[in-house]
Tab-separated table of C-alpha atoms in Angstrom:
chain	number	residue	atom	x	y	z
A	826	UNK	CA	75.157	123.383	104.527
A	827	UNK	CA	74.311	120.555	106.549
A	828	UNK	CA	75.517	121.593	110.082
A	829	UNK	CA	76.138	118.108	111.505
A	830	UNK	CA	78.354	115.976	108.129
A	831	UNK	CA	78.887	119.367	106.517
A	832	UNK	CA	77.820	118.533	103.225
A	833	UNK	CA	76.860	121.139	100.754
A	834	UNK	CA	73.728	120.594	98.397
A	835	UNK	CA	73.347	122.971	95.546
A	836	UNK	CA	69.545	124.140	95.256
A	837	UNK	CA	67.771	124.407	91.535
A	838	UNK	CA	64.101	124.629	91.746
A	839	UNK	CA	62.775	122.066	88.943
A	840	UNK	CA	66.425	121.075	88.085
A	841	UNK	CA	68.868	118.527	88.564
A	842	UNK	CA	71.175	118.976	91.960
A	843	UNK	CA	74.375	118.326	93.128
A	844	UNK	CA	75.405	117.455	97.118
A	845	UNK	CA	79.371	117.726	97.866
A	846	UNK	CA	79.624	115.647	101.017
A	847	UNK	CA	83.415	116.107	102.400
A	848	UNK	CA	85.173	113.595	104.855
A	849	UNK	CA	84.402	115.183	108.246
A	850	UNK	CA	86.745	114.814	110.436
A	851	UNK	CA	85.763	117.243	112.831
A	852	UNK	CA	88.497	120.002	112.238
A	853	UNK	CA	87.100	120.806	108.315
A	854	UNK	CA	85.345	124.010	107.936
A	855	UNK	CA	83.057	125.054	105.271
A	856	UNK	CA	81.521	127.546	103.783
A	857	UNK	CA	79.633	129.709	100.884
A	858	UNK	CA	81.266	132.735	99.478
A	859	UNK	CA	79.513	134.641	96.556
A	860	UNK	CA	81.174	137.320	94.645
A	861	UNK	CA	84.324	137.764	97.006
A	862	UNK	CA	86.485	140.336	95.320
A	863	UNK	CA	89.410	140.314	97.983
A	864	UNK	CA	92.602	137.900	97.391
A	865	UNK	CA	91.902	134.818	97.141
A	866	UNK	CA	89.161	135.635	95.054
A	867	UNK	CA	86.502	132.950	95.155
A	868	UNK	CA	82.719	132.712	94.225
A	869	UNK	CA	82.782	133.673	90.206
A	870	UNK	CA	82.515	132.023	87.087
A	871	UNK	CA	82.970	132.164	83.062
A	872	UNK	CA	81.199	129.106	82.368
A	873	UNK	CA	77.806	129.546	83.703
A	874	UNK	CA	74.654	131.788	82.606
A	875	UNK	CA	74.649	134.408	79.574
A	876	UNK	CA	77.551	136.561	79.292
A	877	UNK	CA	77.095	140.209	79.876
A	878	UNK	CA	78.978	142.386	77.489
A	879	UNK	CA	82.033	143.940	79.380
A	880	UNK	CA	81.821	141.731	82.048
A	881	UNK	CA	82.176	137.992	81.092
A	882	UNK	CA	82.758	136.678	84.469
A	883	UNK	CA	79.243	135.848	87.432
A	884	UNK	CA	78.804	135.875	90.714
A	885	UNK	CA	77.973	132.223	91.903
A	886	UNK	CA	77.595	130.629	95.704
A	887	UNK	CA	81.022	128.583	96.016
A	888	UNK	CA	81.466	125.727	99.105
A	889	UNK	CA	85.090	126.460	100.403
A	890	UNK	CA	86.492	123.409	102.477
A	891	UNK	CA	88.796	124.345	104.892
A	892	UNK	CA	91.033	122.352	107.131
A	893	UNK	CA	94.631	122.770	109.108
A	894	UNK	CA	97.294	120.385	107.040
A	895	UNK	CA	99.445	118.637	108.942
A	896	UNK	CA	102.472	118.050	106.751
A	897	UNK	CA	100.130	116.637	104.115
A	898	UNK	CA	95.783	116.222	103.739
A	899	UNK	CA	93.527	114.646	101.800
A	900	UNK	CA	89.825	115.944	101.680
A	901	UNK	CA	88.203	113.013	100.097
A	902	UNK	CA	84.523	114.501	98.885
A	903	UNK	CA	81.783	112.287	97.688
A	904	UNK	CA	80.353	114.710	94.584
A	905	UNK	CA	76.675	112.965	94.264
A	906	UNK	CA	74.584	114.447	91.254
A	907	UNK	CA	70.639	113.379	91.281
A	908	UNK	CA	67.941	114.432	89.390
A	909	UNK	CA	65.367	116.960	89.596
A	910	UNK	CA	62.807	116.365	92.759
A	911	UNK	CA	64.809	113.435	94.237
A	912	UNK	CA	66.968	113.529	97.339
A	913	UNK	CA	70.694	112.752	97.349
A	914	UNK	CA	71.348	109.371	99.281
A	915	UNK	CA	74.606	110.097	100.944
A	916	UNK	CA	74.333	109.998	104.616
A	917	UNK	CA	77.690	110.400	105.585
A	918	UNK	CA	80.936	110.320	104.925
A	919	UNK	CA	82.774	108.665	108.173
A	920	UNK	CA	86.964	108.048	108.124
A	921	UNK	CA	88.344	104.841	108.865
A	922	UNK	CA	91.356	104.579	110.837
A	923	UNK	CA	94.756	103.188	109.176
A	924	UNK	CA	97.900	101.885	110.499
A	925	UNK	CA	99.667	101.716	107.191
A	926	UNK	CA	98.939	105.639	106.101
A	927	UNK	CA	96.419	104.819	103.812
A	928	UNK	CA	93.155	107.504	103.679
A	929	UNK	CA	89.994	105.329	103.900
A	930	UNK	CA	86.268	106.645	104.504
A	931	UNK	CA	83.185	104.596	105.067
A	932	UNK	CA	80.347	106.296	102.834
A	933	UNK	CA	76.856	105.080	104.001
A	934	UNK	CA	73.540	105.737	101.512
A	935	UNK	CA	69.765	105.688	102.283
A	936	UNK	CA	68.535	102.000	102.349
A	937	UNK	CA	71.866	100.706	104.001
A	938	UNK	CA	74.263	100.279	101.386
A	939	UNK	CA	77.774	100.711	102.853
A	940	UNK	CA	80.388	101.737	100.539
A	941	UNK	CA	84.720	101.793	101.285
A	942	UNK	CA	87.041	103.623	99.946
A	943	UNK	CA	91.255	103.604	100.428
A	944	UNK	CA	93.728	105.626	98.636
A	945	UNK	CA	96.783	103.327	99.302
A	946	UNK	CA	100.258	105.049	100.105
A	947	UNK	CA	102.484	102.447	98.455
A	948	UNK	CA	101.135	100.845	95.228
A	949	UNK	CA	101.803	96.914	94.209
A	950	UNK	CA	101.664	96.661	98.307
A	951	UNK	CA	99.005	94.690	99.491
A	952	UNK	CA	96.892	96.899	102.336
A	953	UNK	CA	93.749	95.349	104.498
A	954	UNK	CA	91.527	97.493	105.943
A	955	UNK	CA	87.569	97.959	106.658
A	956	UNK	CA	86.659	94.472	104.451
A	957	UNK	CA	88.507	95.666	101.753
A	958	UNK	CA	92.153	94.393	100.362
A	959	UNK	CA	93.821	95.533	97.836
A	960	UNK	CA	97.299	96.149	96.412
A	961	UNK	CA	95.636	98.991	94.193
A	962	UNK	CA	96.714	102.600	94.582
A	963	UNK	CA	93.214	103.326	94.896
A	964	UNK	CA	89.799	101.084	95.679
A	965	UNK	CA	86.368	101.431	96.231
A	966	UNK	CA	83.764	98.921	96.730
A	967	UNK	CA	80.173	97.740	98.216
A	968	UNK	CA	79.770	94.199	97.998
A	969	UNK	CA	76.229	93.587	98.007
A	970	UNK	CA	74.891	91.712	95.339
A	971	UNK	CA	72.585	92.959	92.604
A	972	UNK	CA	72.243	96.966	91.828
A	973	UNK	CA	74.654	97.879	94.596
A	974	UNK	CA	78.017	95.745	93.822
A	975	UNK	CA	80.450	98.252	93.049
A	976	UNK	CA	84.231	97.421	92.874
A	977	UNK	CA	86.626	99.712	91.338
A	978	UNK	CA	90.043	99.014	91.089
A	979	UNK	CA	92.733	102.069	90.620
A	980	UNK	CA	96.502	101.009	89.540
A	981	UNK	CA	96.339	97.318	91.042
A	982	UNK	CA	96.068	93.543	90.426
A	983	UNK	CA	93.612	92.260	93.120
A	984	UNK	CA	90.303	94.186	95.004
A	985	UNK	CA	88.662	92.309	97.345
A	986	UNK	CA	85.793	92.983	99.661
A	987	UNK	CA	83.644	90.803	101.708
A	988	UNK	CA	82.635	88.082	99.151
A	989	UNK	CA	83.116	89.703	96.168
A	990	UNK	CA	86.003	90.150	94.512
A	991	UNK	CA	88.234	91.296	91.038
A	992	UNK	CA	91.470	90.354	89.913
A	993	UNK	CA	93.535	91.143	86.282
A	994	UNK	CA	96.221	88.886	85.324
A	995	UNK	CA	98.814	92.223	85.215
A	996	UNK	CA	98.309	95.347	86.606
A	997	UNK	CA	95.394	97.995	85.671
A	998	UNK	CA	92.684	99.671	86.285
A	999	UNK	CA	88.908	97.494	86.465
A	1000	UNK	CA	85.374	98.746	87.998
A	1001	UNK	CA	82.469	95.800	88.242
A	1002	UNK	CA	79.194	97.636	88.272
A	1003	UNK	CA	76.099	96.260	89.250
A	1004	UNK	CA	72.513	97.237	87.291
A	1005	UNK	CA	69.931	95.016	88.226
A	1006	UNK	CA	69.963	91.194	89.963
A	1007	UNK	CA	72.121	89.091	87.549
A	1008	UNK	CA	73.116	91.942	85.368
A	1009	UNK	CA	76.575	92.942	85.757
A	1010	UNK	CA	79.176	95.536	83.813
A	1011	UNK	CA	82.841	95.387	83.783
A	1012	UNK	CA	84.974	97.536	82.082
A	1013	UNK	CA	89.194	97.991	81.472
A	1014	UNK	CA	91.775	99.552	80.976
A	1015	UNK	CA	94.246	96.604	80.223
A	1016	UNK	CA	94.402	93.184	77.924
A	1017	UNK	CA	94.789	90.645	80.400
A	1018	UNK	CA	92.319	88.122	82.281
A	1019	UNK	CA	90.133	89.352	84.761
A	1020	UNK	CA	88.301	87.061	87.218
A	1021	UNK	CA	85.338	88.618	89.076
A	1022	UNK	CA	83.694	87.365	91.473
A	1023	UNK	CA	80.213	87.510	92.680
A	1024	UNK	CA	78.585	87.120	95.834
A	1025	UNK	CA	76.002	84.489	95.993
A	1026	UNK	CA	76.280	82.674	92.737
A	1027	UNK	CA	75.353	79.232	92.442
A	1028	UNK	CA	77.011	76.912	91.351
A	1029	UNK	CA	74.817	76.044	88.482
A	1030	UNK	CA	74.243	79.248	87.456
A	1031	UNK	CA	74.417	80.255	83.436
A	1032	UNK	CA	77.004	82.881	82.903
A	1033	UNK	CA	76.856	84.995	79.208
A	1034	UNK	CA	79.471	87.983	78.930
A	1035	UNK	CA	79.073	90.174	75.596
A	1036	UNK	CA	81.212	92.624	74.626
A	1037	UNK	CA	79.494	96.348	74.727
A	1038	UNK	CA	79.837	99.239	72.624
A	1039	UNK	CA	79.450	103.098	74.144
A	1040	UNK	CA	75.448	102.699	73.805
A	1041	UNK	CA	75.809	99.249	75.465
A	1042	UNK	CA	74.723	97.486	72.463
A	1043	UNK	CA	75.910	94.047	72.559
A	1044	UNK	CA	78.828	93.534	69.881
A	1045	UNK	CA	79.385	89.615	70.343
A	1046	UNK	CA	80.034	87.194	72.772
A	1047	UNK	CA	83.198	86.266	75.077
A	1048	UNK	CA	84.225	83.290	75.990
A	1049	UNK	CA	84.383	82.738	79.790
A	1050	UNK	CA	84.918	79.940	82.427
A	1051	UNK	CA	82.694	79.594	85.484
A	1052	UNK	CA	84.473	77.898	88.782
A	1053	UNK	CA	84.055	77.800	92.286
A	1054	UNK	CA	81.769	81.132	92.521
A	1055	UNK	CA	85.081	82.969	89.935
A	1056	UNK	CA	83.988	84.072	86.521
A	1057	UNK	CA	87.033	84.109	84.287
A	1058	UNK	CA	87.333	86.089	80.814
A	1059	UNK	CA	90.117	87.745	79.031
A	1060	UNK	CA	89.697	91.781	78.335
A	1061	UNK	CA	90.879	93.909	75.422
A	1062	UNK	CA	92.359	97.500	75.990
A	1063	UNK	CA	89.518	100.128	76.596
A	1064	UNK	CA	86.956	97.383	76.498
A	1065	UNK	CA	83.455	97.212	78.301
A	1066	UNK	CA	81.622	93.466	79.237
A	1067	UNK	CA	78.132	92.538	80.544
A	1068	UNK	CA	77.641	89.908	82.842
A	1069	UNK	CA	74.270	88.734	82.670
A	1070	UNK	CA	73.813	85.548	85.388
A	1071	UNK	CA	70.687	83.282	85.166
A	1072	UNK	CA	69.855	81.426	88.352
A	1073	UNK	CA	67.321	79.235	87.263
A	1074	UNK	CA	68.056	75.384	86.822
């Protein structure tokens, strides 16, 4: 347990890891129970490690969150998984203050990338907060260009943050997903048009979108139209894109 953002990184020697980092607000309490046989039992599992005849269930080290509600809570937990030997990123997990009862936390990673996210209490209602707004019920986005451009959009029609931005012609569910510098994947839940913007591309820039199938092979190409920084393209049901942007003249 980290004693000052309370996060809770599981420990594998020579396997992958997993760091829980919870919303600290200052009155959330955590801890590990193991094996805890009094009501409310906690600490056991039936999913993990070989069964023992007789007695199918383990003992396992469990983070419990605990916090006073008030009416109503929301924990919101950042659940970052990274690979054997590396180090999570997550630095912290900070709230942001809202006038319009929406939960929003500021999650910072190694290296500077700032990410925002806002659970919105009313839906179709457009909300501002932190350099994000949205009329989504739920948003979360970093709008750095290249690898770290992430914009998710939950329920909504419009997501924007900083000078980046997504918006479906009816309302759905979108994420943009950066990979590398001028590669780009978008994927939906709806058949509509969906205009993404990026930050800092030119004005001459060439813009290809495929179509991509579960293994990201390329299944053929989609007509889009490039205009004042917006890339415009329309979506099928369930379907996944890649945006690949050349710079060069």
């Amino acid at each position: 347990i980290d004693p000052e953002t309370n996060a809770v990184t599981s420990v594998c020697k020579g396997a992958a890891n997993v760091t829980i980092s919870p919303l600290n607000t200052g009155r959330l309490k955590v801890e590990i129970v193991e094996g805890k046989a009094d009501v409310p039992i906690q600490g056991w599992s039936n999913t993990c490690g070989k069964k023992r005849p007789g007695y199918p269930m383990r003992m396992i080290p469990t983070a419990i969150f605990n916090k006073t509600w008030r009416k109503n809570t929301d924990v919101v937990t950042v659940a970052y998984p990274f690979a054997a030997g590396a180090k999570c990123p997550v630095k912290s997990v900070t709230p942001i203050e809202s006038k319009d009862g929406a939960v929003a936390a500021k999650i910072t990673l190694a290296g500077g990338a700032e990410h925002v996210y806002l659970s919105n209490p009313k839906p179709g209602k457009m909300i501002k907060l932190a350099q994000i707004k949205t009329d989504g019920e739920i948003a979360e986005a970093c709008a750095q260009p290249g690898k770290n451009l992430r914009l998710l959009l939950v329920n909504g029609q419009s997501l924007t943050s900083g000078k980046a931005s997504v918006t479906l012609g009816k309302c759905g569910t979108v994420s943009v997903t950066g990979y590398a510098p001028g590669l780009y994947r978008v994927g939906t839940d709806v058949a509509t048009d969906c205009t993404v913007k990026i930050p800092g591309l030119a004005k001459n820039a060439k813009v290809e979108i495929h179509k991509i199938d579960n293994i990201l092979n390329r299944t053929k190409k989609v007509n889009a139209t490039v205009a004042d920084g917006m890339i415009k393209f329309a979506t099928e049901v369930g379907g996944a894109y890649d945006i690949h942007v050349d710079h060069r003249p």
